[in-house]
Coordinates of C-alpha atoms in Angstrom, one line a residue:
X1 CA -124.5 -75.8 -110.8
X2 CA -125.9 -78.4 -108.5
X3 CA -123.6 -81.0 -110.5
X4 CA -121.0 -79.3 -109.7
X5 CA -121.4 -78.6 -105.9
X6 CA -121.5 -82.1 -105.6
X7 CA -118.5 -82.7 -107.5
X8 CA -117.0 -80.2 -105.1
X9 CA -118.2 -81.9 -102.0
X10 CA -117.1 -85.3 -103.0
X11 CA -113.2 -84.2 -103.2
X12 CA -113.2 -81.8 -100.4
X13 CA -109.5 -82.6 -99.8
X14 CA -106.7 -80.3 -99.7
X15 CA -103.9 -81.2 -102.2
X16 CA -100.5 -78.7 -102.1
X17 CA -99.1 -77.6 -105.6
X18 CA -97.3 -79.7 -107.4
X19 CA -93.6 -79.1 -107.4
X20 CA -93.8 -77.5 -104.4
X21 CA -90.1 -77.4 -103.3
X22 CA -88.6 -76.4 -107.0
X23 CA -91.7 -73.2 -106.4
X24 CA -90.7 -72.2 -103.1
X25 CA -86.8 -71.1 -104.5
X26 CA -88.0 -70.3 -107.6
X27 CA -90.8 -68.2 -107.1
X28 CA -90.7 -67.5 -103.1
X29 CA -86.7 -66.8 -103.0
X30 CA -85.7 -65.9 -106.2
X31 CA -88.9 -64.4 -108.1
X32 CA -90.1 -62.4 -104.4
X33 CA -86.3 -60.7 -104.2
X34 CA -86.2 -60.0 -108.4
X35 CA -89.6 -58.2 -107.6
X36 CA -88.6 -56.2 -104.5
X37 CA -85.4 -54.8 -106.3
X38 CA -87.7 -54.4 -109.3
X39 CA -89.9 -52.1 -107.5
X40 CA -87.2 -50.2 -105.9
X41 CA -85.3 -49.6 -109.4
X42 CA -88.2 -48.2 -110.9
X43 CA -89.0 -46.3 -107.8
X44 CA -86.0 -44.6 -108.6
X45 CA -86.5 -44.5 -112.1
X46 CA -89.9 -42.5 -111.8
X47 CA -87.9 -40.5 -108.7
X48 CA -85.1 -39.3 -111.2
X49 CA -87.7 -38.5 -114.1
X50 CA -90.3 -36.3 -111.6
X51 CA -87.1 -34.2 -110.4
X52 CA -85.3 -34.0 -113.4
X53 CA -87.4 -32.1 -115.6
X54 CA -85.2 -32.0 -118.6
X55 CA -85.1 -36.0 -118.4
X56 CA -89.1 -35.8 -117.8
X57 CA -90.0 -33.7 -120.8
X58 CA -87.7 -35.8 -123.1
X59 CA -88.7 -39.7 -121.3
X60 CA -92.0 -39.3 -120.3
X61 CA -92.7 -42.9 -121.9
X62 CA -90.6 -44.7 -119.4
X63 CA -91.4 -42.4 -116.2
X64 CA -95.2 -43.7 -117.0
X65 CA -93.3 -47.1 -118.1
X66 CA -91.9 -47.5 -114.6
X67 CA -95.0 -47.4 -112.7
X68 CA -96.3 -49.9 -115.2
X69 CA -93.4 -51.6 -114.1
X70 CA -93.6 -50.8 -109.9
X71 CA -97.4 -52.4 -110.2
X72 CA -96.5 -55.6 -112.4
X73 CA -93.5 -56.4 -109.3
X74 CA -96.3 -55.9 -107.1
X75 CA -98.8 -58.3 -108.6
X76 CA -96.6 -60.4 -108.8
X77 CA -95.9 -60.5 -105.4
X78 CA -99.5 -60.2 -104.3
X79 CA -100.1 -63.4 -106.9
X80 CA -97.2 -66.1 -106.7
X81 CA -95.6 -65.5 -103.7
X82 CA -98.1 -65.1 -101.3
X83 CA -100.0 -68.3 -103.5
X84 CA -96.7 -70.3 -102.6
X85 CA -95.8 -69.4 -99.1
X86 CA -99.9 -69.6 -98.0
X87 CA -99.6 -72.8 -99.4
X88 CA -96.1 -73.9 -98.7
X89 CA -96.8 -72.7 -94.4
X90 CA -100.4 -73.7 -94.3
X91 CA -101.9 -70.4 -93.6
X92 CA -105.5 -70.3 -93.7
X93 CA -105.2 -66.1 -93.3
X94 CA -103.3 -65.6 -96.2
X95 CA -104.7 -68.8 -98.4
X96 CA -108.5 -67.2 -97.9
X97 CA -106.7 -63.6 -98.6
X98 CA -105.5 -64.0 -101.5
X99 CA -108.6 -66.1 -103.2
X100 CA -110.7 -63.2 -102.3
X101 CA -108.3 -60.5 -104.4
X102 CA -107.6 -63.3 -106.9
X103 CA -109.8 -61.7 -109.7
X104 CA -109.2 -58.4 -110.1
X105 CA -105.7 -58.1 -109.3
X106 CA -104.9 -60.9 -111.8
X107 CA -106.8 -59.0 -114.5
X108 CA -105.0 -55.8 -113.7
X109 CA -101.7 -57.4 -113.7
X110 CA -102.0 -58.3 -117.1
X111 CA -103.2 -55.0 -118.1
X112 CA -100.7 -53.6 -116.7
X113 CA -98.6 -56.0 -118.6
X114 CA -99.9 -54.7 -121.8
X115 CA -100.0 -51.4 -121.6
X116 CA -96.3 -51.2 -120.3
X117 CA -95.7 -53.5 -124.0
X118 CA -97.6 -50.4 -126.1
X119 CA -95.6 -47.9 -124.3
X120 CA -92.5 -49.5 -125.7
X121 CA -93.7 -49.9 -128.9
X122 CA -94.8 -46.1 -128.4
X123 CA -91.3 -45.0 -127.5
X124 CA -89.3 -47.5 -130.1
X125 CA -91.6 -45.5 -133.2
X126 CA -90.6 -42.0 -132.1
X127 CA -87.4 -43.2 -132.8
X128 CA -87.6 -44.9 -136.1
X129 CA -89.7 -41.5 -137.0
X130 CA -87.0 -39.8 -136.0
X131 CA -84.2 -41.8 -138.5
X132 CA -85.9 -41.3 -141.4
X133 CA -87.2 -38.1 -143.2
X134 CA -90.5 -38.7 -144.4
X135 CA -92.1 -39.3 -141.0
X136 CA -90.5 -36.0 -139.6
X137 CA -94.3 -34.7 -139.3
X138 CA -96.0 -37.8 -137.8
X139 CA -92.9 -37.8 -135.2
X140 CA -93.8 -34.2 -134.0
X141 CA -97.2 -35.3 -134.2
X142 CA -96.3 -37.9 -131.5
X143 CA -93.8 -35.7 -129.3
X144 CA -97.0 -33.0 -129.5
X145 CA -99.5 -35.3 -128.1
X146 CA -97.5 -38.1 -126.2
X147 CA -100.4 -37.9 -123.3
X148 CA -102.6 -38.8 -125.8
X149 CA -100.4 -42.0 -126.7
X150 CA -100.1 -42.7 -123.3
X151 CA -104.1 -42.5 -122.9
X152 CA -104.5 -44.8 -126.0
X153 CA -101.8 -47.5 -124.8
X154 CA -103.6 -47.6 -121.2
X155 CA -107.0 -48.1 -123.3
X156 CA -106.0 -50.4 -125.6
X157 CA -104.4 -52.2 -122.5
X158 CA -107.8 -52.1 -120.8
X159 CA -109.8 -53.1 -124.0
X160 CA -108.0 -56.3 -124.9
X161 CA -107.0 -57.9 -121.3
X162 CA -109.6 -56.3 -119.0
X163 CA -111.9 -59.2 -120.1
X164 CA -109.5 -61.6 -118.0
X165 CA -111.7 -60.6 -114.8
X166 CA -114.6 -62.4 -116.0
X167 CA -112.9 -65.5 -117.2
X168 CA -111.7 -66.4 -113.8
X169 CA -113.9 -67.0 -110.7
X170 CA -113.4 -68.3 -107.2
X171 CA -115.9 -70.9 -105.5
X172 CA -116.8 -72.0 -102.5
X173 CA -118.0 -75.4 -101.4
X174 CA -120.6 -75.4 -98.1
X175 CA -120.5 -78.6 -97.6
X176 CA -116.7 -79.0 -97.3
X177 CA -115.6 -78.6 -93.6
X178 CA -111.7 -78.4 -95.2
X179 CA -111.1 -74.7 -95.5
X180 CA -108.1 -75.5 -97.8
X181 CA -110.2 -77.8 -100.1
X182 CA -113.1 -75.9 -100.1
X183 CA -111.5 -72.9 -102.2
X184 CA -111.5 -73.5 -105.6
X185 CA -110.2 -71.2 -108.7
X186 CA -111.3 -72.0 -112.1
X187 CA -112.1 -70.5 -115.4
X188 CA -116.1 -69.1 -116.2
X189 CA -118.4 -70.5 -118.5
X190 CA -117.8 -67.5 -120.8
X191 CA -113.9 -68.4 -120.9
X192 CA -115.0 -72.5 -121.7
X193 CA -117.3 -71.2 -124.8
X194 CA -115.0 -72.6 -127.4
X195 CA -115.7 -69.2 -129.9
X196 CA -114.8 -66.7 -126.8
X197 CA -112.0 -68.6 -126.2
X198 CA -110.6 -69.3 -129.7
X199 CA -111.6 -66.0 -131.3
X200 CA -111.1 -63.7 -128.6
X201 CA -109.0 -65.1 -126.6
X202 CA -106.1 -66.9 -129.0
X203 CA -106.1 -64.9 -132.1
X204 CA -107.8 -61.7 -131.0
X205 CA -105.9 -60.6 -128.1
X206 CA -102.7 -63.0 -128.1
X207 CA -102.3 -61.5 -131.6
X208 CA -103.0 -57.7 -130.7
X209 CA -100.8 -58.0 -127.5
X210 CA -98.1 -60.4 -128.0
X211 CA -97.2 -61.3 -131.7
X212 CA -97.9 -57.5 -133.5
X213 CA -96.4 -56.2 -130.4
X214 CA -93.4 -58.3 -130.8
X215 CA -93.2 -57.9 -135.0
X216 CA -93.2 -54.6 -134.5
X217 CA -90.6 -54.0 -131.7
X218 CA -88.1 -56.3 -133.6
X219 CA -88.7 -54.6 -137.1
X220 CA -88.6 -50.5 -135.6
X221 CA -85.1 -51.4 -133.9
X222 CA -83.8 -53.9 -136.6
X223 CA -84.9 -50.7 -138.7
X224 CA -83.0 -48.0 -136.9
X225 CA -80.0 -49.7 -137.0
X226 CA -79.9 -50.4 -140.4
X227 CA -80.3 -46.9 -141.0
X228 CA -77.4 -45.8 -138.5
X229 CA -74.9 -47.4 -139.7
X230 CA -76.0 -46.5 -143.6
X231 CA -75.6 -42.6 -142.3
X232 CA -72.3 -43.7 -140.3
X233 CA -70.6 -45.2 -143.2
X234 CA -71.5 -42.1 -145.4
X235 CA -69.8 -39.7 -142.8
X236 CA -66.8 -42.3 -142.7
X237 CA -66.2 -41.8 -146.6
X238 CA -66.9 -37.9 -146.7
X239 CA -64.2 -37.6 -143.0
X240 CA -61.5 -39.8 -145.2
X241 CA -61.3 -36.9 -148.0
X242 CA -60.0 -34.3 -145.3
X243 CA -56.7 -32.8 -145.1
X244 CA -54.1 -35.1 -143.0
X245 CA -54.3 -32.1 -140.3
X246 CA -57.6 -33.5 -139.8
X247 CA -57.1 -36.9 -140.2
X248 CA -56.2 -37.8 -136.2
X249 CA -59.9 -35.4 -135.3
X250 CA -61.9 -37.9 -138.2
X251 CA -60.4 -41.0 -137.0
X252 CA -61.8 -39.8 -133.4
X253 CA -65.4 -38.9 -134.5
X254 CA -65.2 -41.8 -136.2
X255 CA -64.7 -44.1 -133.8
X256 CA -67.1 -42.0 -131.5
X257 CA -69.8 -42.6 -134.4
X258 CA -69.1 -46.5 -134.1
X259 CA -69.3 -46.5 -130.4
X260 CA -73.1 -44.9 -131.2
X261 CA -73.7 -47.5 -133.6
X262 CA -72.6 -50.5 -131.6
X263 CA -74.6 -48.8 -128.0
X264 CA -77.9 -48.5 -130.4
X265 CA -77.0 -52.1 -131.4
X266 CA -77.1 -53.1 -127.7
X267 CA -80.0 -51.3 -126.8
X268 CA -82.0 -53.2 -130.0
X269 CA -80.6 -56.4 -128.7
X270 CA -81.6 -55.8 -125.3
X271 CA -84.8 -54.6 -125.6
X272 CA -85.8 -57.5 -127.7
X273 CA -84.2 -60.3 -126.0
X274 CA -86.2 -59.3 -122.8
X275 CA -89.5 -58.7 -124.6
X276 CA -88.5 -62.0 -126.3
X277 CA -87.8 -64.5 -122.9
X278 CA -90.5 -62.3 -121.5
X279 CA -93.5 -63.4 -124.1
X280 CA -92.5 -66.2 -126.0
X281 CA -93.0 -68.8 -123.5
X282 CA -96.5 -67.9 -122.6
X283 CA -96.9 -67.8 -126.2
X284 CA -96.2 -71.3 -126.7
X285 CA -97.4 -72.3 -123.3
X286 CA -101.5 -70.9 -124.4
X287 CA -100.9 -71.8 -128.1
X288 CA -100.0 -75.8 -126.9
X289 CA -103.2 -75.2 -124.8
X290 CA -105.1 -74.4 -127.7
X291 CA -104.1 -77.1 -130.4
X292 CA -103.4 -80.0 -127.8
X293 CA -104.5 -79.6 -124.4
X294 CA -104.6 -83.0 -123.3
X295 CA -100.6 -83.7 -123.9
X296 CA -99.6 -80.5 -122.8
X297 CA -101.4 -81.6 -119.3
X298 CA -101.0 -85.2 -118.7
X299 CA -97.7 -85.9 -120.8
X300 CA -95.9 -82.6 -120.0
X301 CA -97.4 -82.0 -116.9
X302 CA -94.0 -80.7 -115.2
X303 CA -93.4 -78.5 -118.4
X304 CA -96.8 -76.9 -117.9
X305 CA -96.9 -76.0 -114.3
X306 CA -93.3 -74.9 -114.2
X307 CA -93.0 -73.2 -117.5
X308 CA -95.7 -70.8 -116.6
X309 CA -94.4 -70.4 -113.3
X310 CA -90.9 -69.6 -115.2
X311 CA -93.1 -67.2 -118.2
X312 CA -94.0 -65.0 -115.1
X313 CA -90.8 -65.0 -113.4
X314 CA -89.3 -63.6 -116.6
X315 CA -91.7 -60.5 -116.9
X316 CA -90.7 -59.4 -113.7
X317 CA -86.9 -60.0 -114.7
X318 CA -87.2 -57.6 -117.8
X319 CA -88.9 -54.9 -115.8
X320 CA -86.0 -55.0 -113.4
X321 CA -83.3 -54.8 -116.4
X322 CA -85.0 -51.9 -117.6
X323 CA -82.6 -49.6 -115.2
X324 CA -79.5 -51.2 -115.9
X325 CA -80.7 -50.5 -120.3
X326 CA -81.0 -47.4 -119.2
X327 CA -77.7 -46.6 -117.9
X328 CA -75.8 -48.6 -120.0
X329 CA -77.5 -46.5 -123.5
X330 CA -77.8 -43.1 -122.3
X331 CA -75.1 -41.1 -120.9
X332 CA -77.5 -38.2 -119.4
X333 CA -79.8 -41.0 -117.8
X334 CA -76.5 -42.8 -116.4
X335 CA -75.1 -39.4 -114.6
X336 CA -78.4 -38.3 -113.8
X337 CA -78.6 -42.2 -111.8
X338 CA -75.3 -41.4 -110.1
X339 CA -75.8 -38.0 -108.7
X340 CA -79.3 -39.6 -107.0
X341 CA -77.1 -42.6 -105.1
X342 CA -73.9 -40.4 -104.6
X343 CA -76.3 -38.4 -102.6
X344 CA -78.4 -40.7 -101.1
X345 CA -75.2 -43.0 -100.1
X346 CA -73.3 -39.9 -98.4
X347 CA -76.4 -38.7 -96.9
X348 CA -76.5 -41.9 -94.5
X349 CA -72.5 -41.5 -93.5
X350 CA -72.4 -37.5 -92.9
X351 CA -73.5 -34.2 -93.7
X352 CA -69.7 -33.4 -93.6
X353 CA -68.9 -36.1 -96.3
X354 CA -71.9 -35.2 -98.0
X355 CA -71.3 -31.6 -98.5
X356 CA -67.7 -32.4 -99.3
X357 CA -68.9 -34.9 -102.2
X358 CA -71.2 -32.3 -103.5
X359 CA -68.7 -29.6 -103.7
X360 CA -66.7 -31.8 -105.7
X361 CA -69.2 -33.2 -108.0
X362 CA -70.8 -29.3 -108.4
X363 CA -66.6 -28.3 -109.5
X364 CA -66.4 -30.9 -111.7
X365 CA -69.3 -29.7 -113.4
X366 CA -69.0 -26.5 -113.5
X367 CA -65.4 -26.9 -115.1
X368 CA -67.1 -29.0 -117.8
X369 CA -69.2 -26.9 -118.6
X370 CA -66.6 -24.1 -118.7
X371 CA -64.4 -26.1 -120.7
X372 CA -67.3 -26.3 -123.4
X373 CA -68.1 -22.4 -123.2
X374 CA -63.8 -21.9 -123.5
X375 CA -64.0 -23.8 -127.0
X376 CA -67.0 -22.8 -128.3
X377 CA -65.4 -19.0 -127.6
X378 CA -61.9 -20.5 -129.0
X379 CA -63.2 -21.1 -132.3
X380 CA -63.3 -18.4 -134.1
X381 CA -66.4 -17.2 -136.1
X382 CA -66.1 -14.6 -138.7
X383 CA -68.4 -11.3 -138.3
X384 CA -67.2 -9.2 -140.8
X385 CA -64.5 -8.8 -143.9
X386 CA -61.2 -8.8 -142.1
X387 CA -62.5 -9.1 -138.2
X388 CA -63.1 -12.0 -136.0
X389 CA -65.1 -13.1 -132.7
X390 CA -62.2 -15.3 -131.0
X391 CA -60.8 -15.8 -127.4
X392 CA -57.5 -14.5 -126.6
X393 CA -55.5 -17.6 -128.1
X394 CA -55.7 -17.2 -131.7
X395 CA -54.2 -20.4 -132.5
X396 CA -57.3 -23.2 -132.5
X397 CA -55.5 -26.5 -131.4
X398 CA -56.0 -29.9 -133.3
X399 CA -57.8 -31.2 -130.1
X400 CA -60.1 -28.3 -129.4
X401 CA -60.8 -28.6 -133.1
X402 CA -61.7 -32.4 -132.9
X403 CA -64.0 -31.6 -129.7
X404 CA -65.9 -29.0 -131.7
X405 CA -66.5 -31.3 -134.4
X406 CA -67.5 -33.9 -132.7
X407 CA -70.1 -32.0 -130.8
X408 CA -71.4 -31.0 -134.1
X409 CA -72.3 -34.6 -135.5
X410 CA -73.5 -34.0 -138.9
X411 CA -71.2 -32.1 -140.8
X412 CA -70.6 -33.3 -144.6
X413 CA -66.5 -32.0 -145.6
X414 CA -66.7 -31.7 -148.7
X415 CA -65.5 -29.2 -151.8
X416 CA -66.3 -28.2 -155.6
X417 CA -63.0 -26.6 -156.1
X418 CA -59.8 -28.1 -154.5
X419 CA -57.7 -26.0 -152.2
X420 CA -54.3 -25.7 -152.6
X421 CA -53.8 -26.8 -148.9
X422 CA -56.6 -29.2 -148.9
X423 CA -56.6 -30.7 -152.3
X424 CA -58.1 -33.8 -150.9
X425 CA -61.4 -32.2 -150.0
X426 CA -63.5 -32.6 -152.7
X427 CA -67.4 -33.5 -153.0
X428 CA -70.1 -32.1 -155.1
X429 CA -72.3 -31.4 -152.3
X430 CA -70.5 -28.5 -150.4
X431 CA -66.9 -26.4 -151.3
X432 CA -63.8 -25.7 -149.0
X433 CA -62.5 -21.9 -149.6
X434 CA -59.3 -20.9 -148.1
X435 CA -58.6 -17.1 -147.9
X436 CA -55.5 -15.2 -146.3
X437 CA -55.9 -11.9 -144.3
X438 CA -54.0 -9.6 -142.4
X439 CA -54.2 -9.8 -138.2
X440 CA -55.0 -6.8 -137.1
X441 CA -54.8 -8.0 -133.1
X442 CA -51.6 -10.0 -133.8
X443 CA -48.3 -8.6 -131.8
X444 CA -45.9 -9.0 -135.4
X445 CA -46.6 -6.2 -137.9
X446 CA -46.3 -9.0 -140.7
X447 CA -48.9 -11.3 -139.0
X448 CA -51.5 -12.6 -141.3
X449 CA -54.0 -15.4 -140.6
X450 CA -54.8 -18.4 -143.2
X451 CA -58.6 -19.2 -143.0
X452 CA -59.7 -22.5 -143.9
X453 CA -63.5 -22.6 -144.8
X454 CA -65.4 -25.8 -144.6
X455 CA -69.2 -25.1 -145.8
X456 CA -71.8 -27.7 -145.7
X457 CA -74.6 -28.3 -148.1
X458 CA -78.5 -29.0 -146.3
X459 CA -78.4 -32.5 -145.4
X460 CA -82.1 -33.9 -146.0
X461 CA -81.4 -36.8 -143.3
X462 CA -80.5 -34.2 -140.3
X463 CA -83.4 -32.0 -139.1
X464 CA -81.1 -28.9 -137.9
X465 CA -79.4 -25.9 -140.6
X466 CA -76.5 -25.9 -142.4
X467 CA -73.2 -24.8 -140.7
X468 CA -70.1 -22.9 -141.2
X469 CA -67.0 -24.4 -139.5
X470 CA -63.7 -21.8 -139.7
X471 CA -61.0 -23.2 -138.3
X472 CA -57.6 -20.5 -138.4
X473 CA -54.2 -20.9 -138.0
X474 CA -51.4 -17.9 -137.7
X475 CA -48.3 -18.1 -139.6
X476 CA -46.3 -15.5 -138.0
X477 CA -43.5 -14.4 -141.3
X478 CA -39.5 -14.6 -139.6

């Protein structure tokens, strides 16, 4: 210790950071205002997810996600920009401020880190549990305990980075009458032990937290996909073997299937690219450290000091993309976002304007919604031999007919015995029937009605019943 002190003492000058000007834009501009619009995104995101409570129950992985993602913008504005702009103005205040918090809010800004990474890789396996059958009971096992996840994540998150606040200290030198230089930051014995730091701290934790997190993430999505587009192109085949009456409503669904398809695509893409630029330098920033420390700091000097300033800045870009994902993937999430800043945007210009948007917004709703009760009361539904539940139009139109069956997602058309006016529908997993019967609510004494049927076998890769589809068209006899 007394080796050191005297080290200390004999370079008790104050040297600025390296790079200092390219730092100042990239982490004082740039990285400060990515963090402040980080914080207020996710603000909102955990805004819209405590007052929606249909959104809460069904996303309560990202509303905890986003205040991971609030207190990683924060750290990193607490860390690196006030580290840059004490350094960059000279201010003694700030420069003994944030040496004094140094420790512990650098440790809990990478647990933070981490357990915002397990809660990803938490939400991501709910969904590949839910595309495939045989892990129908370890996903309600998940949905039934999710605080439980969330628990384990946080501890995990603890476990493996907590350890970070006693690798890092902060010393003092009496004898330097600098206060700049006499500040130092450096790494603990316990970090220099070469089996702490290889074990542990390499393959222990940079395994648990970065590569098996990433593995996983990229397989689960990879995965999902695969298996949407295998159920997509089944439904394609089984909507081609309709009647041509049908053919415009299965060209529809189909394209809305393949609109799924490619937004699931984009969501895998996404979510991986940014847990991708977010990790992968710092991977190969610390492994470098590991296998060749002196080249990485004396011949790639530059590459070291900005890379890891550019490793951080990207953490804080994904957790500010993590709104935008949102919206883009998920309709309800995307409405949900646009109600909250229609609101909050008209509020500030007039309660007139406000009220007026409202009105608008609550009508436009409200006729939706009516416009979904009118067809699902349209289509009739047979009760008994010979009478029907219906609206007061019998006749079901081709594009009411479409709507229905695309709300209804996973239906399999399909017949064991051809009918005469759909001779195209056959499968042996279900049967189309086709039956005639006299109106008794038609105006013509020689109305009759022709029924078509189309019953669907249990489909083992969609966890809801069967259903029967009746679709009726009346032929009124000149």
């Amino acid at each position: 210790m007394a080796e050191n002190d005297s080290a200390l003492a004999e370079n008790c000058t104050y040297d600025p950071q390296p790079y200092q000007s390219v730092k100042i834009i990239m982490v004082g501009l740039c990285g400060t205002t990515i963090a402040a619009v980080s914080m207020l995104e996710n603000l909102l995101i955990f805004y819209m997810f405590c007052t929606r409570r249909q959104l809460r129950s069904s996303h309560l992985y990202l509303a905890v996600l986003s205040v991971f993602d609030i207190f990683i913008s924060l750290c990193y504005i607490f860390l690196m920009s006030m580290a840059i702009y004490a350094d960059w103005a000279l201010n003694i205040f700030f420069y003994q401020l944030w040496h004094r918090y140094l420790c512990s809010s650098f440790a809990f800004s990478h647990v933070t880190m981490t357990a915002s990474t397990y809660l990803i890789i938490a939400a991501t396996l709910e969904r590949y549990c839910a595309s495939f059958v045989h892990f129908r009971c370890l996903l309600q096992k998940m949905r039934a305990n999710q605080q439980t996840v969330i628990a384990i994540a946080i501890g995990l998150a603890i476990f493996f980075k907590g350890t970070i606040y006693f690798e890092v200290e902060v010393r003092i030198d009496p004898n330097c009458t600098e206060p700049f230089a006499a500040l130092h930051a450096g790494i603990t014995p316990l970090a220099k032990n070469p089996i702490y730091s290889i074990v542990w701290r390499f393959w222990i934790r940079n395994i648990m937290t970065i590569f098996l997190p990433f593995i996983l993430l990229a397989y689960c999505n990879a995965a999902i996909v695969l298996k949407m587009k295998e159920q997509t192109k089944k439904r394609t085949v089984k909507a081609l073997a309709l009647s041509p009456f049908l053919e415009r409503c299965q060209m529809q669904d189909t394209k809305s299937i393949r609109r799924g398809v490619r937004s699931a695509t984009r969501m895998m893409i996404m979510v991986v690219s940014c847990y991708l630029l977010s990790n992968i330098l710092s991977v190969i920033i610390t492994a470098w450290e590991h296998i060749d420390i002196e080249t990485l700091f004396f011949k790639f000097g530059a590459f070291f000091t900005l890379g890891s300033d550019v490793a951080s800045l990207l953490t804080v870009v994904a957790s500010a993309l993590r709104l935008p994902i949102y919206a883009v993937n998920n309709p309800q999430i995307r409405h949900e976002l646009g109600v909250i800043l229609e609101r909050a945007f008209h509020h500030g210009t007039g309660n007139s304007m406000k009220s007026k948007k409202d009105s608008m917004i609550t009508k436009n709703r409200n006729a939706e919604l009516a416009n979904e009760s009118s067809m699902d009361n349209t289509t009739p539904v047979p009760r008994s031999p010979g009478t029907w539940q219906s609206a007061a139009d019998d006749r079901v139109t081709e594009q009411r007919f479409c709507q229905a069956q695309q709300r209804r997602s996973s239906i399999k058309y399909s017949s064991s015995q051809p009918s005469a006016f759909n001779p195209n529908c056959t499968s042996s997993t279900g049967y189309c029937s086709m039956t005639s019967e006299r109106d008794s609510r038609s105006d013509s004494p020689h109305g009759t009605v022709i029924v078509y049927v189309f019953h669907e076998a249990d489909d083992t890769n969609i966890a809801e019943p069967s259903a029967e589809f009746v679709t009726r068209k009346q032929a009124l006899n000149q």
